[in-house]
mmCIF file of C-alpha atoms in Angstrom:
data_model
loop_
_atom_site.group_PDB
_atom_site.id
_atom_site.type_symbol
_atom_site.label_atom_id
_atom_site.label_comp_id
_atom_site.label_asym_id
_atom_site.label_seq_id
_atom_site.Cartn_x
_atom_site.Cartn_y
_atom_site.Cartn_z
ATOM 1 C CA MET A 1 102.225 121.489 121.165
ATOM 2 C CA LEU A 2 99.499 123.354 118.693
ATOM 3 C CA TRP A 3 101.497 126.624 119.351
ATOM 4 C CA LEU A 4 104.878 125.158 118.442
ATOM 5 C CA LYS A 5 103.480 123.436 115.167
ATOM 6 C CA TRP A 6 101.751 126.428 113.818
ATOM 7 C CA THR A 7 103.321 129.687 115.363
ATOM 8 C CA PRO A 8 105.933 131.277 112.994
ATOM 9 C CA GLY A 9 109.032 132.575 114.890
ATOM 10 C CA ARG A 10 109.928 136.173 115.353
ATOM 11 C CA GLY A 11 111.629 136.451 111.982
ATOM 12 C CA SER A 12 108.572 135.736 110.081
ATOM 13 C CA ASN A 13 106.083 138.272 108.776
ATOM 14 C CA ALA A 14 103.143 136.090 109.373
ATOM 15 C CA PRO A 15 101.117 138.091 112.271
ATOM 16 C CA ILE A 16 98.889 135.258 112.850
ATOM 17 C CA VAL A 17 98.676 131.424 113.339
ATOM 18 C CA MET A 18 96.720 129.725 110.736
ATOM 19 C CA PRO A 19 96.449 125.996 111.261
ATOM 20 C CA GLY A 20 94.134 123.860 109.073
ATOM 21 C CA PRO A 21 93.791 122.139 105.747
ATOM 22 C CA GLY A 22 96.386 123.294 103.413
ATOM 23 C CA ALA A 23 98.626 125.247 105.761
ATOM 24 C CA LYS A 24 102.085 124.183 106.067
ATOM 25 C CA PRO A 25 103.244 123.640 109.575
ATOM 26 C CA VAL A 26 106.041 126.090 110.939
ATOM 27 C CA ARG A 27 107.861 123.097 112.926
ATOM 28 C CA GLY A 28 108.110 119.523 112.191
ATOM 29 C CA GLU A 29 107.388 116.709 114.546
ATOM 30 C CA ILE A 30 111.027 116.080 115.465
ATOM 31 C CA ARG A 31 111.656 119.592 116.258
ATOM 32 C CA VAL A 32 108.671 119.796 118.327
ATOM 33 C CA ASN A 33 109.463 116.997 120.587
ATOM 34 C CA LYS A 34 112.938 118.336 120.871
ATOM 35 C CA VAL A 35 111.541 121.660 122.261
ATOM 36 C CA LEU A 36 109.133 119.735 124.461
ATOM 37 C CA THR A 37 112.174 117.711 125.985
ATOM 38 C CA ALA A 38 113.948 121.028 126.559
ATOM 39 C CA VAL A 39 110.985 122.488 128.336
ATOM 40 C CA ARG A 40 110.509 119.571 130.545
ATOM 41 C CA MET A 41 114.098 119.560 131.800
ATOM 42 C CA PHE A 42 113.931 123.189 132.627
ATOM 43 C CA LEU A 43 110.898 122.630 134.625
ATOM 44 C CA LEU A 44 112.297 119.747 136.446
ATOM 45 C CA TYR A 45 115.326 121.712 137.203
ATOM 46 C CA ALA A 46 112.796 124.451 138.500
ATOM 47 C CA VAL A 47 111.105 122.194 140.775
ATOM 48 C CA THR A 48 114.139 120.619 142.041
ATOM 49 C CA ASN A 49 115.475 123.903 143.154
ATOM 50 C CA LYS A 50 111.950 124.936 144.550
ATOM 51 C CA LEU A 51 111.598 127.504 141.887
ATOM 52 C CA VAL A 52 108.024 126.301 140.881
ATOM 53 C CA PRO A 53 105.608 123.789 142.923
ATOM 54 C CA ALA A 54 106.149 120.274 142.687
ATOM 55 C CA SER A 55 102.450 119.928 141.170
ATOM 56 C CA VAL A 56 103.924 121.074 137.865
ATOM 57 C CA LEU A 57 105.531 117.701 137.313
ATOM 58 C CA GLU A 58 101.674 116.142 137.199
ATOM 59 C CA GLN A 59 101.286 118.464 134.290
ATOM 60 C CA ILE A 60 104.097 117.274 132.124
ATOM 61 C CA TYR A 61 104.485 113.408 133.352
ATOM 62 C CA GLU A 62 102.158 110.484 133.963
ATOM 63 C CA ILE A 63 102.883 107.155 135.279
ATOM 64 C CA GLY A 64 103.681 104.635 132.877
ATOM 65 C CA ASP A 65 105.209 101.277 132.476
ATOM 66 C CA THR A 66 108.489 100.048 130.773
ATOM 67 C CA LEU A 67 106.995 97.599 128.417
ATOM 68 C CA ASP A 68 107.211 99.944 125.518
ATOM 69 C CA LEU A 69 110.844 100.572 126.020
ATOM 70 C CA PRO A 70 113.623 98.831 123.959
ATOM 71 C CA GLU A 71 114.605 95.769 125.585
ATOM 72 C CA GLU A 72 118.135 97.109 126.641
ATOM 73 C CA ALA A 73 116.274 99.573 128.518
ATOM 74 C CA GLN A 74 113.918 97.546 130.512
ATOM 75 C CA GLY A 75 116.434 96.245 132.850
ATOM 76 C CA GLU A 76 117.056 92.682 134.114
ATOM 77 C CA SER A 77 114.374 92.479 136.756
ATOM 78 C CA GLU A 78 111.533 90.357 135.928
ATOM 79 C CA GLY A 79 107.866 92.025 136.119
ATOM 80 C CA MET A 80 106.439 95.367 135.164
ATOM 81 C CA ARG A 81 108.372 98.402 136.202
ATOM 82 C CA LEU A 82 106.868 101.937 136.549
ATOM 83 C CA ARG A 83 108.268 105.054 135.298
ATOM 84 C CA LEU A 84 107.643 108.719 134.865
ATOM 85 C CA ARG A 85 106.394 109.105 131.069
ATOM 86 C CA ALA A 86 106.135 112.490 129.326
ATOM 87 C CA ARG A 87 102.413 113.484 128.640
ATOM 88 C CA HIS A 88 103.082 115.656 125.865
ATOM 89 C CA ARG A 89 104.802 114.140 122.742
ATOM 90 C CA VAL A 90 104.092 114.296 118.848
ATOM 91 C CA GLN A 91 104.073 110.913 116.943
ATOM 92 C CA GLU A 92 107.280 111.254 114.853
ATOM 93 C CA PRO A 93 106.690 109.691 111.264
ATOM 94 C CA GLU A 94 108.802 106.745 110.697
ATOM 95 C CA THR A 95 111.542 107.205 108.335
ATOM 96 C CA ASP A 96 113.119 103.964 106.624
ATOM 97 C CA ILE A 97 116.551 104.290 105.236
ATOM 98 C CA ASP A 98 116.999 102.381 102.063
ATOM 99 C CA ARG A 99 119.952 100.793 100.727
ATOM 100 C CA ALA A 100 121.902 101.823 97.650
ATOM 101 C CA SER A 101 121.745 99.221 95.090
ATOM 102 C CA ASP A 102 124.792 97.752 93.484
ATOM 103 C CA GLU A 103 123.916 99.232 90.330
ATOM 104 C CA GLU A 104 123.823 102.679 91.937
ATOM 105 C CA VAL A 105 127.190 102.104 93.571
ATOM 106 C CA VAL A 106 128.724 101.144 90.392
ATOM 107 C CA ALA A 107 127.187 104.255 88.417
ATOM 108 C CA MET A 108 128.529 106.438 91.125
ATOM 109 C CA PHE A 109 131.766 104.777 91.037
ATOM 110 C CA LEU A 110 132.297 105.371 87.241
ATOM 111 C CA ALA A 111 131.232 108.920 87.738
ATOM 112 C CA CYS A 112 134.164 109.691 90.023
ATOM 113 C CA ARG A 113 136.888 111.860 88.686
ATOM 114 C CA SER A 114 139.709 111.000 90.926
ATOM 115 C CA ALA A 115 141.379 107.903 92.800
ATOM 116 C CA ARG A 116 140.420 109.775 96.130
ATOM 117 C CA ASP A 117 137.111 109.912 95.244
ATOM 118 C CA ARG A 118 136.779 106.231 94.255
ATOM 119 C CA LEU A 119 138.578 105.397 97.516
ATOM 120 C CA THR A 120 136.071 107.494 99.499
ATOM 121 C CA LEU A 121 133.107 105.702 97.843
ATOM 122 C CA LEU A 122 134.505 102.139 98.537
ATOM 123 C CA LEU A 123 135.222 103.086 102.128
ATOM 124 C CA LEU A 124 131.555 103.898 102.505
ATOM 125 C CA SER A 125 130.006 101.074 100.368
ATOM 126 C CA ARG A 126 132.521 98.384 100.428
ATOM 127 C CA VAL A 127 133.715 98.802 103.798
ATOM 128 C CA GLY A 128 130.606 100.273 105.343
ATOM 129 C CA LEU A 129 132.369 103.087 107.382
ATOM 130 C CA ARG A 130 130.491 106.220 108.728
ATOM 131 C CA PRO A 131 131.582 109.591 107.165
ATOM 132 C CA GLY A 132 133.249 110.399 110.466
ATOM 133 C CA GLN A 133 135.178 107.186 110.381
ATOM 134 C CA VAL A 134 136.228 107.853 106.790
ATOM 135 C CA ALA A 135 137.417 111.569 107.273
ATOM 136 C CA GLY A 136 139.120 110.467 110.604
ATOM 137 C CA LEU A 137 141.230 107.722 108.942
ATOM 138 C CA ARG A 138 145.067 108.347 109.259
ATOM 139 C CA ARG A 139 147.538 106.683 106.935
ATOM 140 C CA SER A 140 149.039 104.498 109.750
ATOM 141 C CA ASP A 141 145.566 103.238 110.240
ATOM 142 C CA SER A 142 145.791 101.238 106.985
ATOM 143 C CA HIS A 143 147.760 97.988 107.017
ATOM 144 C CA LEU A 144 147.210 96.621 103.399
ATOM 145 C CA LEU A 145 149.905 93.695 103.541
ATOM 146 C CA ARG A 146 148.981 89.941 103.892
ATOM 147 C CA ASP A 147 151.376 89.811 106.992
ATOM 148 C CA SER A 148 151.365 93.089 109.039
ATOM 149 C CA ARG A 149 153.686 91.622 111.884
ATOM 150 C CA PRO A 150 156.658 93.795 110.479
ATOM 151 C CA LEU A 151 154.186 96.873 111.391
ATOM 152 C CA GLY A 152 153.719 95.568 114.993
ATOM 153 C CA CYS A 153 150.059 94.295 114.128
ATOM 154 C CA ASP A 154 149.025 90.541 114.495
ATOM 155 C CA ILE A 155 145.894 90.920 112.507
ATOM 156 C CA GLU A 156 145.964 88.638 109.223
ATOM 157 C CA GLY A 157 145.234 90.051 105.873
ATOM 158 C CA ALA A 158 144.680 93.607 104.641
ATOM 159 C CA HIS A 159 142.820 95.864 107.043
ATOM 160 C CA VAL A 160 142.249 99.465 108.474
ATOM 161 C CA HIS A 161 142.147 100.165 111.961
ATOM 162 C CA ILE A 162 139.000 102.349 113.252
ATOM 163 C CA ALA A 163 139.523 104.434 116.366
ATOM 164 C CA ARG A 164 137.706 107.280 118.047
ATOM 165 C CA ARG A 165 140.217 110.071 118.466
ATOM 166 C CA GLN A 166 140.218 113.972 118.187
ATOM 167 C CA ASN A 167 140.592 115.367 114.713
ATOM 168 C CA GLU A 168 141.294 118.830 113.634
ATOM 169 C CA ASN A 169 138.730 118.341 110.870
ATOM 170 C CA GLY A 170 135.941 117.678 113.340
ATOM 171 C CA ALA A 171 135.742 113.791 112.015
ATOM 172 C CA TRP A 172 134.540 111.715 114.846
ATOM 173 C CA SER A 173 133.836 107.947 115.109
ATOM 174 C CA LYS A 174 130.263 107.102 116.559
ATOM 175 C CA SER A 175 131.454 104.048 117.867
ATOM 176 C CA LYS A 176 133.552 104.006 121.187
ATOM 177 C CA LYS A 177 135.357 100.688 120.355
ATOM 178 C CA THR A 178 138.459 100.282 118.466
ATOM 179 C CA TRP A 179 138.470 97.476 115.893
ATOM 180 C CA ALA A 180 140.103 96.357 112.819
ATOM 181 C CA MET A 181 137.964 96.274 109.507
ATOM 182 C CA PRO A 182 139.082 93.642 106.771
ATOM 183 C CA VAL A 183 139.443 95.174 103.326
ATOM 184 C CA ASP A 184 139.284 93.113 100.069
ATOM 185 C CA PHE A 185 141.354 93.668 96.965
ATOM 186 C CA LEU A 186 139.345 96.264 95.133
ATOM 187 C CA VAL A 187 139.784 98.551 98.263
ATOM 188 C CA VAL A 188 143.561 97.835 98.384
ATOM 189 C CA GLN A 189 143.687 98.647 94.609
ATOM 190 C CA ALA A 190 141.926 101.987 95.493
ATOM 191 C CA PHE A 191 144.282 102.486 98.012
ATOM 192 C CA ASP A 192 147.344 101.997 95.663
ATOM 193 C CA GLN A 193 146.005 104.199 93.021
ATOM 194 C CA TYR A 194 145.065 107.193 95.638
ATOM 195 C CA ALA A 195 148.624 106.942 97.027
ATOM 196 C CA LEU A 196 150.062 107.653 93.597
ATOM 197 C CA GLU A 197 147.625 110.280 92.806
ATOM 198 C CA ARG A 198 148.317 111.973 96.129
ATOM 199 C CA HIS A 199 152.332 112.005 95.530
ATOM 200 C CA GLU A 200 151.669 113.490 92.186
ATOM 201 C CA GLN A 201 149.609 116.226 93.503
ATOM 202 C CA LEU A 202 151.248 116.958 97.000
ATOM 203 C CA PRO A 203 154.604 115.532 96.749
ATOM 204 C CA THR A 204 155.862 117.148 99.916
ATOM 205 C CA SER A 205 152.602 116.502 102.099
ATOM 206 C CA ASP A 206 153.483 115.242 105.660
ATOM 207 C CA SER A 207 149.709 114.849 106.783
ATOM 208 C CA ASP A 208 149.126 111.570 108.466
ATOM 209 C CA PHE A 209 145.289 112.017 107.521
ATOM 210 C CA LEU A 210 144.334 109.627 104.628
ATOM 211 C CA LEU A 211 142.126 111.622 102.575
ATOM 212 C CA VAL A 212 143.136 115.243 102.081
ATOM 213 C CA ASN A 213 142.317 118.183 99.790
ATOM 214 C CA LEU A 214 144.206 117.726 96.461
ATOM 215 C CA PHE A 215 142.497 119.849 94.082
ATOM 216 C CA ARG A 216 141.493 122.987 95.959
ATOM 217 C CA PRO A 217 142.658 124.806 98.754
ATOM 218 C CA PRO A 218 143.360 124.482 101.529
ATOM 219 C CA TYR A 219 145.828 121.835 100.009
ATOM 220 C CA GLY A 220 146.862 119.060 102.260
ATOM 221 C CA LYS A 221 144.183 119.590 104.624
ATOM 222 C CA PRO A 222 141.976 116.612 105.753
ATOM 223 C CA VAL A 223 138.673 116.364 104.011
ATOM 224 C CA THR A 224 135.804 116.890 106.361
ATOM 225 C CA THR A 225 132.475 114.843 106.969
ATOM 226 C CA ASP A 226 130.381 117.640 105.005
ATOM 227 C CA ALA A 227 132.795 117.318 101.946
ATOM 228 C CA ILE A 228 132.151 113.418 101.977
ATOM 229 C CA GLY A 229 128.157 114.047 101.800
ATOM 230 C CA GLU A 230 128.500 116.563 99.154
ATOM 231 C CA LEU A 231 130.592 114.093 97.225
ATOM 232 C CA CYS A 232 127.771 111.457 97.281
ATOM 233 C CA GLU A 233 125.239 114.142 96.253
ATOM 234 C CA SER A 234 127.561 115.283 93.271
ATOM 235 C CA LEU A 235 128.166 111.680 92.297
ATOM 236 C CA SER A 236 124.353 110.964 92.357
ATOM 237 C CA ARG A 237 123.630 113.725 90.093
ATOM 238 C CA ARG A 238 126.779 112.955 87.549
ATOM 239 C CA ALA A 239 125.500 109.386 87.328
ATOM 240 C CA SER A 240 121.841 110.585 86.921
ATOM 241 C CA LEU A 241 120.395 108.219 89.394
ATOM 242 C CA GLY A 242 117.123 109.983 89.970
ATOM 243 C CA ARG A 243 117.727 110.120 93.714
ATOM 244 C CA MET A 244 120.330 111.267 96.177
ATOM 245 C CA ILE A 245 122.560 108.491 97.519
ATOM 246 C CA THR A 246 123.472 109.403 101.037
ATOM 247 C CA PRO A 247 126.668 107.876 102.957
ATOM 248 C CA ARG A 248 124.247 106.273 105.307
ATOM 249 C CA MET A 249 122.756 104.497 102.472
ATOM 250 C CA CYS A 250 126.152 103.235 101.287
ATOM 251 C CA ARG A 251 126.709 101.668 104.719
ATOM 252 C CA HIS A 252 123.206 100.059 104.518
ATOM 253 C CA ALA A 253 124.165 98.654 101.307
ATOM 254 C CA MET A 254 127.472 97.037 102.553
ATOM 255 C CA ALA A 255 125.456 95.351 105.741
ATOM 256 C CA SER A 256 122.858 94.044 103.422
ATOM 257 C CA ASN A 257 125.366 92.662 100.770
ATOM 258 C CA VAL A 258 127.289 90.907 103.641
ATOM 259 C CA VAL A 259 123.983 89.163 104.576
ATOM 260 C CA ASP A 260 123.242 88.278 100.809
ATOM 261 C CA ALA A 261 126.373 86.715 100.534
ATOM 262 C CA GLY A 262 125.485 84.242 103.430
ATOM 263 C CA GLY A 263 126.995 86.397 106.532
ATOM 264 C CA SER A 264 125.364 86.090 109.595
ATOM 265 C CA LEU A 265 124.024 88.924 111.952
ATOM 266 C CA ASP A 266 126.829 88.552 114.383
ATOM 267 C CA GLU A 267 129.391 89.163 111.571
ATOM 268 C CA VAL A 268 127.462 92.122 110.452
ATOM 269 C CA GLN A 269 127.549 93.781 113.994
ATOM 270 C CA ALA A 270 131.236 93.041 114.269
ATOM 271 C CA LEU A 271 131.988 94.577 110.870
ATOM 272 C CA LEU A 272 129.996 97.689 111.531
ATOM 273 C CA GLY A 273 131.783 98.109 114.935
ATOM 274 C CA GLN A 274 128.357 97.925 116.766
ATOM 275 C CA LYS A 275 128.168 96.862 120.453
ATOM 276 C CA ASN A 276 124.401 95.823 120.708
ATOM 277 C CA PRO A 277 123.473 93.180 118.312
ATOM 278 C CA HIS A 278 120.013 94.762 117.625
ATOM 279 C CA SER A 279 121.661 97.750 116.296
ATOM 280 C CA SER A 280 122.497 95.847 113.017
ATOM 281 C CA ARG A 281 118.900 94.958 112.111
ATOM 282 C CA PRO A 282 117.842 98.197 110.659
ATOM 283 C CA TYR A 283 121.010 97.982 108.160
ATOM 284 C CA LEU A 284 119.514 94.709 106.784
ATOM 285 C CA HIS A 285 117.733 94.923 103.292
ATOM 286 C CA PRO A 286 117.197 91.420 101.928
ATOM 287 C CA SER A 287 117.572 91.324 98.160
ATOM 288 C CA ARG A 288 114.545 90.139 96.087
ATOM 289 C CA THR A 289 116.635 87.299 94.879
ATOM 290 C CA ARG A 290 117.158 86.249 98.679
ATOM 291 C CA LEU A 291 113.501 86.523 99.405
ATOM 292 C CA ARG A 292 112.591 84.430 96.320
ATOM 293 C CA ASP A 293 115.165 81.762 97.377
ATOM 294 C CA ALA A 294 113.628 81.674 100.914
ATOM 295 C CA ILE A 295 109.996 81.198 99.498
ATOM 296 C CA GLU A 296 111.419 78.244 97.093
ATOM 297 C CA ARG A 297 113.124 76.462 100.206
ATOM 298 C CA VAL A 298 109.755 75.897 101.583
ATOM 299 C CA PRO A 299 108.505 72.467 100.803
ATOM 300 C CA SER A 300 105.140 72.007 99.056
ATOM 301 C CA PRO A 301 102.495 70.411 101.388
ATOM 302 C CA ARG A 302 101.224 68.302 98.396
ATOM 303 C CA LEU A 303 104.697 66.834 97.934
ATOM 304 C CA GLN A 304 105.185 66.236 101.428
ATOM 305 C CA PHE A 305 102.007 64.187 101.785
ATOM 306 C CA GLU A 306 102.000 62.518 98.478
ATOM 307 C CA GLY A 307 103.486 59.142 99.829
ATOM 308 C CA GLU A 308 100.454 59.088 102.593
ATOM 309 C CA GLY A 309 97.790 58.881 99.788
ATOM 310 C CA ARG A 310 96.394 62.597 100.398
#
């Protein structure tokens, strides 16, 4: 573990390892743990095929319980269960993902230079889609009428269908499930404006992908997930926000806004397309106003007992 953290790679000119105060680690905690996991798997394969003695397992694993595992990984049987736990693991720093504030999203929206960029930002921050889901949307996924039964869809109101599929731009929906995501009038208007812009720029485009290259080659090809991340960085700089807003921060903003507006956790879970109810909790960032309201709803003990002469 010490070697992984401080030893430069073969491409480095540093001839010696210099750990200590003031020295910069060569590899971070996450990278070190990934290498350790790979080494353990290699050794486990070697033990299974009798290439190394079984005593090697005692050096890389110890007996542990399942109490430190997430609830979904502990199983349904009661009582403590034992498992093999890795001996060597670096403590990874916890990184909390902040939400993009409404003011930041509005500033980014005003910094957009095209209807396509405005629609992209709304799909991230207003609908809460991941970049892979946004880049993988097809025009046939968008049902923006109040009644979509003529399209063969019984879902009421404007919505977009999110589905995992193979896409030529490498876009991929993390969620295995297919679901319909409701959209409001702001998103519908953004769809309409983008449709006009796309027809003006590419009147003969027959690509079924929703978001395509309009202003630089290859024209008509679907945008990539990397391009969506670059767009958020560019909008953050143009809006002079002082920090970079990522697509994930936009997704967190959408989930938090639903709860701030009175939505429940199961509604957030369904809107984000998540299977596990616990997966939605990291996306919730209560606003200061909602926290203040929660405190003010607690009754005063003095007022509560005034009638009892205390």
